[in-house]
Coordinates of C-alpha atoms in Angstrom, one line a residue:
M1 CA -14.7 13.0 -32.4
I2 CA -13.0 10.9 -35.0
F3 CA -9.8 11.9 -36.9
Q4 CA -8.2 10.4 -39.9
L5 CA -4.5 10.1 -40.2
V6 CA -2.9 11.5 -43.3
E7 CA 0.1 9.2 -43.9
T8 CA -0.5 5.5 -44.3
I9 CA 1.2 2.5 -46.0
G10 CA -0.6 0.2 -48.4
A11 CA -0.3 -3.6 -48.2
L12 CA 0.4 -6.2 -51.0
D13 CA 0.1 -9.8 -50.1
L14 CA 0.8 -12.8 -52.4
G15 CA -0.2 -16.1 -51.0
G16 CA -0.6 -19.5 -52.5
A17 CA -4.3 -19.4 -53.3
S18 CA -5.0 -15.6 -53.5
T19 CA -3.5 -12.2 -53.6
Q20 CA -4.6 -9.0 -52.0
I21 CA -4.1 -5.3 -52.3
S22 CA -5.1 -2.7 -49.6
F23 CA -4.5 1.0 -49.5
I24 CA -6.1 4.4 -48.8
P25 CA -6.7 6.1 -52.2
E26 CA -6.6 9.8 -53.0
E27 CA -10.3 9.8 -53.6
T28 CA -12.6 7.2 -52.2
I29 CA -15.5 5.9 -54.4
Y30 CA -17.5 3.6 -52.2
T31 CA -18.2 0.2 -53.8
F32 CA -19.9 -2.7 -52.2
N33 CA -17.1 -5.3 -52.4
S34 CA -13.9 -3.2 -52.3
T35 CA -14.4 -0.3 -49.9
L36 CA -13.9 -1.0 -46.2
Q37 CA -14.6 1.4 -43.3
V38 CA -12.0 0.8 -40.6
Q39 CA -11.9 2.5 -37.3
L40 CA -8.8 1.9 -35.2
F41 CA -8.2 3.5 -31.9
G42 CA -10.3 6.5 -32.7
Y43 CA -9.1 7.0 -36.2
Q44 CA -11.3 6.5 -39.3
Y45 CA -10.0 5.0 -42.5
S46 CA -11.7 4.4 -45.9
V47 CA -9.7 1.5 -47.3
Y48 CA -9.7 0.1 -50.8
T49 CA -9.1 -3.6 -50.5
Y50 CA -9.6 -6.5 -52.8
S51 CA -8.8 -10.2 -52.7
F52 CA -8.3 -12.0 -55.9
Q53 CA -9.2 -15.6 -55.3
C54 CA -7.3 -18.2 -57.4
Y55 CA -4.7 -15.6 -58.2
G56 CA -2.2 -16.8 -55.5
R57 CA 1.2 -18.0 -56.7
D58 CA 0.5 -21.7 -56.4
E59 CA -2.9 -21.7 -58.1
A60 CA -1.7 -19.4 -60.9
E61 CA 1.2 -21.7 -61.7
K62 CA -1.2 -24.7 -61.9
K63 CA -3.4 -22.7 -64.3
L64 CA -0.4 -22.0 -66.4
L65 CA 0.6 -25.6 -66.6
A66 CA -3.0 -26.7 -67.3
S67 CA -3.2 -24.1 -70.1
I68 CA 0.1 -25.3 -71.6
L69 CA -1.2 -28.9 -71.5
Q70 CA -4.4 -27.9 -73.0
D71 CA -2.7 -26.3 -76.0
S72 CA 0.0 -29.0 -76.4
D73 CA -0.2 -31.7 -79.0
N74 CA 1.9 -34.0 -76.8
K75 CA -0.2 -34.8 -73.7
S76 CA 2.6 -36.9 -72.1
W77 CA 5.3 -34.2 -72.1
I78 CA 4.8 -30.5 -72.1
K79 CA 7.4 -27.6 -72.3
N80 CA 7.3 -24.9 -69.7
P81 CA 9.2 -21.7 -70.6
C82 CA 9.2 -20.6 -67.0
Y83 CA 11.0 -23.7 -65.6
P84 CA 14.8 -23.6 -65.8
Q85 CA 16.7 -25.1 -68.7
S86 CA 17.6 -28.8 -68.2
Y87 CA 14.9 -29.2 -65.6
R88 CA 12.5 -32.2 -65.8
T89 CA 9.8 -33.4 -63.5
V90 CA 6.7 -35.5 -63.5
L91 CA 3.4 -34.3 -62.1
T92 CA 0.0 -36.0 -61.6
M93 CA -3.1 -34.7 -63.2
K94 CA -4.5 -34.3 -59.7
H95 CA -1.8 -31.8 -59.0
L96 CA -2.9 -29.7 -62.0
Y97 CA -6.7 -30.0 -61.7
G98 CA -7.3 -31.0 -58.1
S99 CA -8.3 -27.5 -56.9
L100 CA -11.4 -25.4 -57.6
C101 CA -9.2 -22.9 -59.4
T102 CA -8.3 -25.3 -62.2
A103 CA -11.3 -27.6 -62.2
F104 CA -12.9 -25.8 -65.2
L105 CA -9.8 -26.7 -67.3
K106 CA -10.1 -30.5 -66.7
P107 CA -9.9 -32.5 -69.9
V108 CA -12.7 -34.9 -70.9
N109 CA -10.6 -38.0 -70.2
Y110 CA -9.3 -36.7 -66.8
S111 CA -7.7 -39.2 -64.5
P112 CA -6.2 -37.9 -61.2
S113 CA -3.5 -40.6 -61.1
Q114 CA -2.3 -40.0 -64.7
Y115 CA 1.1 -38.5 -65.1
V116 CA 2.4 -35.7 -67.3
G117 CA 6.0 -34.8 -67.8
V118 CA 7.2 -31.2 -67.7
I119 CA 10.4 -30.0 -69.5
G120 CA 11.8 -26.6 -68.6
T121 CA 13.1 -24.5 -71.5
G122 CA 14.1 -21.4 -69.5
D123 CA 12.9 -18.8 -72.0
P124 CA 12.3 -15.4 -70.4
V125 CA 10.5 -14.0 -73.4
F126 CA 8.0 -16.8 -73.8
C127 CA 7.6 -17.1 -70.0
R128 CA 6.5 -13.5 -69.8
E129 CA 4.1 -13.9 -72.7
A130 CA 2.6 -17.1 -71.2
V131 CA 2.1 -15.6 -67.8
S132 CA 0.3 -12.6 -69.3
T133 CA -2.5 -14.9 -70.5
L134 CA -3.4 -15.6 -66.8
F135 CA -4.9 -12.1 -66.5
D136 CA -7.8 -10.6 -68.4
F137 CA -6.5 -7.1 -69.0
K138 CA -8.8 -6.5 -72.0
S139 CA -11.9 -6.4 -69.8
C140 CA -10.7 -3.1 -68.3
R141 CA -10.8 -1.5 -71.8
D142 CA -7.8 0.8 -70.9
R143 CA -9.5 2.3 -67.9
E144 CA -7.1 3.7 -65.3
D145 CA -9.4 2.7 -62.5
C146 CA -9.4 -1.0 -63.3
S147 CA -6.8 -3.7 -62.4
F148 CA -7.8 -6.8 -64.4
N149 CA -10.8 -9.0 -64.9
G150 CA -12.9 -5.8 -64.9
I151 CA -12.3 -5.2 -61.2
Y152 CA -12.4 -1.5 -60.1
Q153 CA -9.3 -0.1 -58.5
P154 CA -8.4 3.5 -57.8
K155 CA -5.0 4.8 -58.6
V156 CA -2.3 3.5 -56.2
K157 CA -1.0 6.1 -53.8
G158 CA 1.8 6.3 -51.3
N159 CA 4.2 3.7 -50.0
F160 CA 3.4 0.0 -50.0
V161 CA 4.8 -3.0 -48.1
A162 CA 4.9 -6.2 -50.2
F163 CA 5.3 -9.4 -48.2
S164 CA 4.8 -13.2 -48.3
G165 CA 5.3 -14.4 -51.9
F166 CA 6.5 -11.0 -53.0
Y167 CA 9.3 -10.9 -50.5
Y168 CA 10.5 -14.5 -51.1
T169 CA 10.5 -14.1 -54.8
V170 CA 12.6 -10.9 -54.9
N171 CA 14.9 -12.4 -52.3
A172 CA 15.6 -15.3 -54.6
L173 CA 16.5 -12.7 -57.3
N174 CA 19.1 -11.3 -54.8
L175 CA 17.0 -8.2 -54.2
T176 CA 15.5 -6.8 -51.0
G177 CA 13.9 -3.7 -49.6
Q178 CA 13.5 -1.0 -52.3
F179 CA 14.8 -1.1 -55.8
S180 CA 13.9 0.1 -59.3
L181 CA 11.7 -1.6 -61.8
A182 CA 14.7 -1.8 -64.1
E183 CA 16.7 -3.6 -61.5
F184 CA 13.8 -6.1 -61.0
N185 CA 13.5 -6.8 -64.7
S186 CA 17.3 -7.2 -65.1
S187 CA 17.5 -9.6 -62.2
M188 CA 14.5 -11.5 -63.4
W189 CA 15.9 -11.9 -66.9
T190 CA 19.2 -13.1 -65.5
F191 CA 17.6 -15.7 -63.2
C192 CA 15.2 -17.0 -65.9
S193 CA 18.1 -17.6 -68.3
Q194 CA 19.9 -19.9 -65.9
D195 CA 20.4 -23.6 -66.2
W196 CA 18.8 -25.8 -63.5
N197 CA 22.2 -27.0 -62.4
Q198 CA 23.3 -23.5 -61.6
L199 CA 20.5 -22.6 -59.3
P200 CA 21.9 -24.4 -56.2
F201 CA 24.8 -22.1 -56.3
M202 CA 22.6 -19.0 -56.7
L203 CA 20.1 -19.6 -54.0
S204 CA 20.9 -19.4 -50.3
K205 CA 18.3 -22.0 -49.6
F206 CA 17.6 -24.5 -52.3
E207 CA 14.3 -26.4 -52.4
E208 CA 13.3 -27.9 -55.7
T209 CA 9.6 -27.0 -55.5
Y210 CA 10.4 -23.3 -55.0
A211 CA 13.6 -23.1 -57.0
R212 CA 11.9 -24.3 -60.2
S213 CA 9.1 -21.7 -59.8
Y214 CA 10.9 -18.5 -59.0
C215 CA 11.1 -17.4 -62.7
F216 CA 7.4 -17.9 -63.0
S217 CA 6.8 -16.1 -59.7
A218 CA 8.9 -13.1 -60.8
N219 CA 7.0 -12.8 -64.1
Y220 CA 3.7 -13.2 -62.4
I221 CA 4.7 -10.4 -60.0
Y222 CA 5.7 -8.2 -62.9
H223 CA 2.3 -8.5 -64.7
L224 CA 0.3 -8.3 -61.4
L225 CA 2.0 -5.1 -60.2
V226 CA 2.7 -3.3 -63.5
H227 CA -0.2 -4.2 -65.7
G228 CA -2.7 -5.1 -63.0
Y229 CA -2.1 -2.6 -60.1
K230 CA -0.6 0.0 -62.4
F231 CA 2.8 0.5 -60.8
N232 CA 5.4 2.0 -63.1
A233 CA 9.0 3.0 -63.1
D234 CA 8.2 6.1 -61.1
N235 CA 6.3 4.7 -58.2
W236 CA 7.8 1.2 -58.2
P237 CA 10.5 2.3 -55.7
Q238 CA 7.7 3.1 -53.2
I239 CA 7.2 -0.6 -52.8
H240 CA 9.1 -2.0 -49.8
F241 CA 9.6 -5.8 -50.2
Q242 CA 9.8 -7.0 -46.6
K243 CA 9.4 -10.1 -44.6
E244 CA 9.0 -8.3 -41.2
V245 CA 8.2 -4.9 -39.8
D246 CA 9.9 -4.1 -36.5
N247 CA 10.7 -7.8 -36.0
S248 CA 7.0 -8.7 -36.4
S249 CA 5.9 -11.0 -39.2
I250 CA 3.4 -9.7 -41.7
A251 CA 0.5 -11.9 -42.7
W252 CA -3.3 -11.9 -43.3
S253 CA -3.8 -12.9 -39.7
L254 CA -2.3 -9.6 -38.5
G255 CA -4.8 -7.7 -40.7
Y256 CA -7.6 -9.9 -39.4
M257 CA -6.7 -9.1 -35.8
L258 CA -6.5 -5.3 -36.6
S259 CA -9.9 -5.6 -38.3
L260 CA -11.4 -7.1 -35.1
T261 CA -10.2 -4.2 -33.1
N262 CA -13.0 -2.2 -34.7
M263 CA -15.0 -3.7 -31.9
I264 CA -12.9 -1.9 -29.3
P265 CA -14.6 1.5 -28.4
A266 CA -11.3 3.2 -28.1
E267 CA -12.7 6.6 -28.9
S268 CA -14.8 6.7 -25.7
N269 CA -11.7 6.4 -23.6
R270 CA -9.7 9.1 -25.4
I271 CA -9.2 12.4 -23.6
W272 CA -9.6 15.3 -26.0
L273 CA -8.0 18.7 -25.0
P274 CA -10.5 21.6 -25.1
M275 CA -7.8 23.9 -26.6
N276 CA -5.2 24.1 -29.2
P277 CA -2.1 21.9 -28.4
S278 CA 0.3 24.8 -28.8
L279 CA -1.8 27.0 -26.4
F280 CA -1.9 24.1 -23.9
A281 CA 1.8 23.7 -24.1
G282 CA 2.3 27.4 -23.5
L283 CA 0.0 27.4 -20.5
L284 CA 1.7 24.3 -19.1
L285 CA 5.1 26.0 -19.4
F286 CA 3.7 29.2 -17.8
F287 CA 2.3 27.4 -14.8
T288 CA 5.4 25.3 -14.4
A289 CA 7.5 28.5 -14.3
V290 CA 5.1 30.0 -11.7
A291 CA 5.3 26.9 -9.5
L292 CA 9.1 27.0 -9.7
L293 CA 9.2 30.6 -8.7
C294 CA 6.9 29.9 -5.8
L295 CA 9.1 27.1 -4.7
I296 CA 12.2 29.3 -4.9
F297 CA 10.4 32.0 -2.8
L298 CA 9.4 29.5 -0.2
V299 CA 13.0 28.3 0.1
Y300 CA 14.3 31.8 0.3
S301 CA 11.7 32.7 3.0
Y302 CA 12.7 29.7 5.0
V303 CA 16.4 30.5 4.8
Q304 CA 15.7 34.1 5.9
S305 CA 13.6 33.0 8.8
R306 CA 16.3 30.6 10.0
M307 CA 19.0 33.4 9.7
Q308 CA 16.8 35.8 11.8
K309 CA 16.2 33.2 14.4
N310 CA 19.9 32.5 14.8
T311 CA 20.7 36.2 15.0
C312 CA 18.2 36.6 17.9
Q313 CA 19.8 33.6 19.8
V314 CA 23.3 35.2 19.5
E315 CA 22.0 38.6 20.8
H316 CA 20.5 36.8 23.8
V317 CA 23.7 35.0 24.7
F318 CA 25.9 38.1 24.2
P319 CA 23.8 41.1 25.2
F320 CA 25.1 44.5 24.2
E321 CA 26.7 46.7 26.9

């Protein structure tokens, strides 16, 4: 016999090369590449799960930079609205086009050792607009059961845990745990409006590579969760942005391990009661009470027996006249 648990928690993972969503929907429509039958310790789950390759934080940022360079008249220096004001850096063409995710954007005269300068303008409005171009929302044609790029996705349901890149980004915005969509937007706007020189005082741990990209990451998360996965102001607070659960780190390796437990025939070792649990509890209480009464009776009988024996001994020593 296999049972399905009612309450579950969905998972949102944002890595460097890909991003994943997994949850148990209200109604399951089985599709070849997004529905997974999982059996864990005797319980059956029909899980919707999808991994968007090349939509991880790092690869998405490279696609944005490559797109800006492609549309720029100046190929030596480009302006990135998602990098902080006053920030400047120099990147190699290999950094932008060295992965499979951006190879299709390579210019004709591509040279991996060529340099391109990037100037941060720190513009929240243009950053949000630029990041939106990384997703193909039009292919869904306003369908509710579609995330982006024409990928089927049922309506999100229940609580979610968002970890990895999701957690580190909101943590940089001085947010953690649960909060409203309005709070996220406000913190994102404030952070994206800062000058590069102010960030070392705002971040608990300052590293250039991450610090310059937090504004991009925040806008990327906004479009992914709101326009992609269809979270809104009402169900956004159901997302828990966490690094750990019960002092255990969350990552794809944990999910992989749990998936492998499908090979464990746990249901064959389970002991199923042949009666209703409440009836079983009542019978257990009844027999416990009977056993206790029997024990009391035995103790009482033993005491009475000892008393009678002592009385006989006294009568033998002091016989009546």
